[in-house]
């Protein structure tokens, strides 16, 4: 209840938040009904997480998730040892004593990926359960989850939304409608992925020497996407209505750097000009 931001969000959350599309809530329920274990891991504190999720997903949002972890302090959640970052119980949103391990599903604070993975082994009965982690931050989500925990990672990359308007004007073949996710509600304003100040998010132009042409190269950010993401999508809505057994083409060292973008790679990466990896 301090400052300007939190009291204002509490007073009028609808002014600042979008409700989750029904397709995404249905997708979460389908995953759970299919026997998947659903996790919510956020660096927000528990009271703020509850405020947002109750508005976005509904008052019963905790029914969608087997484990909720708040104040996760990412990326340290993945990189720190259990002794450095133990899980803690919560009582009226106040953190309690440190836990030596996780014994059951529930709502916890802080913690580490090692103890969480041990809990997932118990819950699944598998020695090496597969984890797919969705996140929108390369720094806090995607890189640490892949690098330290070797989880599959799905990068939610808002820059992919910038091509939607341009693609709708291009007559090109696409997948059958039943295989494509659809977007609900008002479209977000497309992002301009080619900043007048910084250039493209995905490629850059390197000046050539005298009497030589400039070269196009992948940006540092673009190379990180293909290195640490399994796939990259513009939003959860883009995949929410796909069959749960839909097979995505993943990024890999043997594929091109555009293979893992769904539903399409950025337009700037599909041009005929040759790109150089540097």
Coordinates of C-alpha atoms in Angstrom, one line a residue:
X1 CA 0.0 0.0 0.0
X2 CA 3.0 2.3 -0.4
X3 CA 4.0 4.6 -3.2
X4 CA 1.9 5.5 -6.3
X5 CA 2.1 2.3 -8.4
X6 CA 0.7 -0.5 -6.2
X7 CA -2.3 1.5 -4.7
X8 CA -3.3 2.6 -8.1
X9 CA -3.2 -0.9 -9.6
X10 CA -5.3 -2.1 -6.6
X11 CA -7.8 0.7 -7.1
X12 CA -8.4 0.2 -10.8
X13 CA -6.7 -3.0 -12.2
X14 CA -8.8 -2.9 -15.4
X15 CA -7.2 0.4 -16.4
X16 CA -3.8 -1.3 -16.6
X17 CA -4.4 -5.0 -17.2
X18 CA -5.9 -7.2 -20.0
X19 CA -8.0 -10.2 -19.1
X20 CA -6.6 -13.5 -20.3
X21 CA -8.3 -14.7 -23.5
X22 CA -10.6 -17.6 -23.0
X23 CA -8.5 -19.7 -25.4
X24 CA -5.5 -19.5 -23.1
X25 CA -7.4 -20.5 -20.0
X26 CA -8.9 -23.4 -22.0
X27 CA -5.4 -24.4 -23.1
X28 CA -4.2 -24.4 -19.5
X29 CA -7.1 -26.6 -18.5
X30 CA -6.4 -28.9 -21.4
X31 CA -2.8 -29.3 -20.4
X32 CA -3.8 -30.1 -16.8
X33 CA -6.5 -32.5 -17.9
X34 CA -3.9 -34.3 -20.1
X35 CA -1.8 -35.0 -17.0
X36 CA 0.8 -32.2 -17.3
X37 CA 2.1 -30.5 -14.1
X38 CA 1.7 -26.8 -14.4
X39 CA 4.0 -24.3 -12.7
X40 CA 3.8 -20.6 -12.2
X41 CA 7.2 -19.0 -11.4
X42 CA 7.3 -15.3 -10.9
X43 CA 9.7 -12.8 -9.3
X44 CA 6.7 -10.8 -8.1
X45 CA 5.7 -11.0 -4.5
X46 CA 2.8 -13.2 -3.5
X47 CA 0.2 -10.4 -2.9
X48 CA 1.0 -8.7 -6.2
X49 CA 0.9 -12.0 -8.1
X50 CA -2.5 -12.8 -6.5
X51 CA -3.8 -9.4 -7.4
X52 CA -2.8 -9.7 -11.1
X53 CA -3.7 -13.3 -11.6
X54 CA -7.2 -13.0 -10.0
X55 CA -8.0 -10.2 -12.5
X56 CA -6.3 -11.8 -15.5
X57 CA -7.2 -15.5 -15.0
X58 CA -10.0 -15.4 -12.4
X59 CA -10.4 -15.9 -8.7
X60 CA -9.8 -19.7 -9.2
X61 CA -6.5 -19.2 -10.9
X62 CA -4.7 -21.4 -8.3
X63 CA -6.7 -24.4 -9.6
X64 CA -4.9 -24.1 -12.9
X65 CA -1.4 -24.6 -11.3
X66 CA 0.0 -27.4 -9.2
X67 CA 2.9 -25.3 -8.0
X68 CA 3.1 -21.5 -7.6
X69 CA 6.4 -19.9 -6.8
X70 CA 6.5 -16.1 -6.0
X71 CA 9.5 -13.8 -5.2
X72 CA 11.5 -16.3 -7.2
X73 CA 14.3 -13.8 -7.7
X74 CA 15.1 -14.9 -11.2
X75 CA 17.6 -15.5 -12.7
X76 CA 19.1 -16.6 -9.3
X77 CA 16.3 -19.2 -9.0
X78 CA 18.1 -21.2 -11.7
X79 CA 21.8 -20.3 -11.0
X80 CA 21.9 -20.4 -7.2
X81 CA 22.5 -23.5 -5.1
X82 CA 19.7 -24.8 -2.8
X83 CA 21.7 -23.7 0.2
X84 CA 21.9 -20.1 -1.2
X85 CA 18.2 -19.9 -2.1
X86 CA 16.0 -22.2 -0.1
X87 CA 12.2 -22.4 -0.6
X88 CA 10.1 -20.7 2.1
X89 CA 6.5 -21.2 3.2
X90 CA 4.1 -18.3 3.2
X91 CA 1.7 -17.2 5.9
X92 CA -0.5 -14.2 5.1
X93 CA 2.0 -13.3 2.4
X94 CA 4.8 -13.2 4.9
X95 CA 7.8 -15.5 4.3
X96 CA 8.4 -18.2 7.0
X97 CA 11.3 -20.5 7.8
X98 CA 13.5 -22.0 5.1
X99 CA 12.6 -25.5 3.9
X100 CA 15.2 -28.2 3.5
X101 CA 13.3 -29.6 0.4
X102 CA 10.0 -29.5 -1.3
X103 CA 7.7 -32.4 -0.3
X104 CA 4.4 -31.6 -2.0
X105 CA 2.7 -29.2 -4.5
X106 CA 1.7 -25.8 -3.1
X107 CA 2.5 -22.1 -3.0
X108 CA 6.0 -21.2 -2.1
X109 CA 8.4 -18.2 -2.0
X110 CA 12.0 -17.8 -3.3
X111 CA 13.5 -21.3 -3.9
X112 CA 15.7 -22.9 -6.5
X113 CA 15.4 -25.0 -9.6
X114 CA 17.2 -28.0 -8.1
X115 CA 14.7 -28.6 -5.3
X116 CA 11.8 -27.9 -7.7
X117 CA 13.1 -30.6 -10.1
X118 CA 13.3 -33.1 -7.3
X119 CA 9.7 -32.4 -6.5
X120 CA 8.8 -32.9 -10.2
X121 CA 10.5 -36.3 -10.1
X122 CA 8.3 -37.3 -7.2
X123 CA 5.1 -36.0 -8.8
X124 CA 5.7 -37.6 -12.1
X125 CA 7.5 -40.8 -11.0
X126 CA 10.1 -40.2 -13.7
X127 CA 13.8 -40.0 -13.2
X128 CA 14.2 -37.2 -15.7
X129 CA 10.9 -35.4 -16.3
X130 CA 10.8 -33.0 -19.2
X131 CA 10.1 -29.4 -18.4
X132 CA 9.0 -26.7 -20.9
X133 CA 9.4 -23.2 -19.6
X134 CA 7.7 -20.2 -21.1
X135 CA 9.1 -16.7 -20.5
X136 CA 9.4 -13.3 -22.1
X137 CA 12.9 -12.3 -20.7
X138 CA 16.1 -13.7 -22.2
X139 CA 18.0 -12.5 -19.1
X140 CA 15.6 -13.8 -16.4
X141 CA 13.8 -16.7 -18.1
X142 CA 15.2 -18.2 -21.2
X143 CA 19.0 -18.1 -20.8
X144 CA 19.1 -19.3 -17.2
X145 CA 16.4 -22.0 -17.6
X146 CA 18.3 -23.5 -20.6
X147 CA 21.9 -22.9 -19.4
X148 CA 21.6 -24.0 -15.8
X149 CA 18.6 -26.4 -15.8
X150 CA 18.7 -27.6 -19.5
X151 CA 14.9 -27.1 -19.7
X152 CA 13.1 -26.7 -23.0
X153 CA 12.4 -23.0 -23.4
X154 CA 9.7 -21.1 -25.3
X155 CA 10.5 -17.4 -25.7
X156 CA 7.5 -15.1 -25.9
X157 CA 8.9 -12.5 -28.2
X158 CA 6.8 -9.4 -28.7
X159 CA 8.9 -8.2 -31.6
X160 CA 7.3 -11.0 -33.7
X161 CA 4.0 -9.1 -33.5
X162 CA 5.4 -6.4 -35.6
X163 CA 5.1 -8.4 -38.8
X164 CA 1.4 -9.4 -38.4
X165 CA 0.0 -6.4 -40.3
X166 CA 2.5 -6.8 -43.1
X167 CA 1.9 -10.5 -43.5
X168 CA -1.9 -10.0 -43.8
X169 CA -1.2 -8.0 -46.9
X170 CA 1.1 -10.6 -48.5
X171 CA -0.5 -13.4 -50.5
X172 CA 1.5 -16.4 -49.4
X173 CA 0.7 -20.0 -48.6
X174 CA 0.2 -20.9 -45.0
X175 CA -0.9 -23.8 -42.8
X176 CA -4.5 -25.0 -42.8
X177 CA -6.7 -23.0 -40.4
X178 CA -7.1 -26.0 -38.1
X179 CA -3.4 -26.1 -37.5
X180 CA -3.0 -22.4 -36.8
X181 CA -3.6 -20.6 -33.5
X182 CA -5.8 -17.6 -33.6
X183 CA -5.8 -14.3 -31.8
X184 CA -8.8 -13.2 -29.8
X185 CA -10.0 -9.7 -28.9
X186 CA -8.4 -6.4 -29.9
X187 CA -5.1 -6.7 -31.7
X188 CA -2.1 -5.2 -29.9
X189 CA -0.6 -2.3 -31.8
X190 CA 2.2 -3.8 -34.0
X191 CA 5.7 -3.1 -32.9
X192 CA 8.2 -1.5 -35.2
X193 CA 11.0 -4.0 -35.2
X194 CA 13.2 -1.7 -37.2
X195 CA 14.0 1.3 -34.9
X196 CA 15.1 4.5 -36.6
X197 CA 17.7 4.8 -33.9
X198 CA 18.9 1.3 -33.4
X199 CA 18.0 -0.5 -36.7
X200 CA 16.4 -4.0 -36.8
X201 CA 16.1 -6.2 -33.7
X202 CA 17.2 -9.2 -35.8
X203 CA 19.8 -8.1 -38.3
X204 CA 22.4 -5.4 -38.7
X205 CA 24.4 -3.9 -41.5
X206 CA 28.2 -3.9 -41.2
X207 CA 30.0 -1.3 -43.4
X208 CA 32.2 -2.9 -46.0
X209 CA 35.7 -1.8 -46.8
X210 CA 36.4 0.6 -49.6
X211 CA 35.0 -0.7 -52.9
X212 CA 33.1 -3.6 -51.1
X213 CA 29.5 -3.9 -50.3
X214 CA 28.0 -3.7 -46.8
X215 CA 27.3 -7.1 -45.1
X216 CA 24.1 -8.1 -43.3
X217 CA 24.8 -9.9 -40.0
X218 CA 22.6 -11.4 -37.3
X219 CA 22.3 -9.2 -34.2
X220 CA 23.5 -10.4 -30.8
X221 CA 19.9 -10.7 -29.7
X222 CA 18.9 -12.7 -32.7
X223 CA 21.7 -15.2 -32.1
X224 CA 20.8 -15.6 -28.5
X225 CA 17.2 -16.4 -29.5
X226 CA 18.3 -19.3 -31.7
X227 CA 20.9 -20.5 -29.2
X228 CA 18.8 -20.6 -26.0
X229 CA 15.2 -20.9 -27.2
X230 CA 13.5 -24.1 -28.3
X231 CA 11.0 -22.1 -30.2
X232 CA 9.9 -18.4 -30.2
X233 CA 6.3 -17.2 -30.4
X234 CA 4.6 -13.8 -30.4
X235 CA 2.2 -14.7 -27.6
X236 CA 0.5 -17.6 -25.9
X237 CA -2.6 -16.9 -27.9
X238 CA -0.7 -17.8 -31.1
X239 CA -0.5 -21.5 -30.0
X240 CA -3.4 -21.9 -27.6
X241 CA -5.7 -23.5 -30.1
X242 CA -3.2 -25.9 -31.6
X243 CA -3.5 -29.6 -30.8
X244 CA -1.5 -30.5 -27.7
X245 CA 0.5 -33.0 -29.8
X246 CA 1.3 -30.4 -32.4
X247 CA 5.0 -30.8 -33.5
X248 CA 6.9 -27.5 -33.7
X249 CA 10.1 -27.1 -35.7
X250 CA 12.8 -26.2 -33.1
X251 CA 15.9 -24.1 -33.3
X252 CA 19.0 -26.3 -33.5
X253 CA 22.5 -26.2 -34.7
X254 CA 21.6 -28.2 -37.8
X255 CA 18.6 -25.9 -38.7
X256 CA 18.7 -22.4 -40.0
X257 CA 18.4 -19.5 -37.5
X258 CA 14.7 -19.0 -38.6
X259 CA 13.5 -22.6 -38.0
X260 CA 12.1 -22.2 -34.5
X261 CA 9.9 -19.1 -35.1
X262 CA 6.2 -19.8 -34.9
X263 CA 4.0 -19.2 -36.8
X264 CA 6.5 -17.5 -39.1
X265 CA 10.0 -16.1 -38.9
X266 CA 10.5 -12.3 -38.9
X267 CA 10.0 -10.9 -42.4
X268 CA 13.5 -9.3 -42.2
X269 CA 15.0 -12.8 -41.9
X270 CA 13.2 -14.3 -44.9
X271 CA 14.6 -11.9 -47.5
X272 CA 16.8 -13.3 -50.2
X273 CA 19.9 -11.4 -49.0
X274 CA 22.7 -13.5 -47.5
X275 CA 23.3 -13.2 -43.8
X276 CA 26.7 -13.7 -42.3
X277 CA 27.2 -15.1 -38.8
X278 CA 29.8 -13.1 -36.9

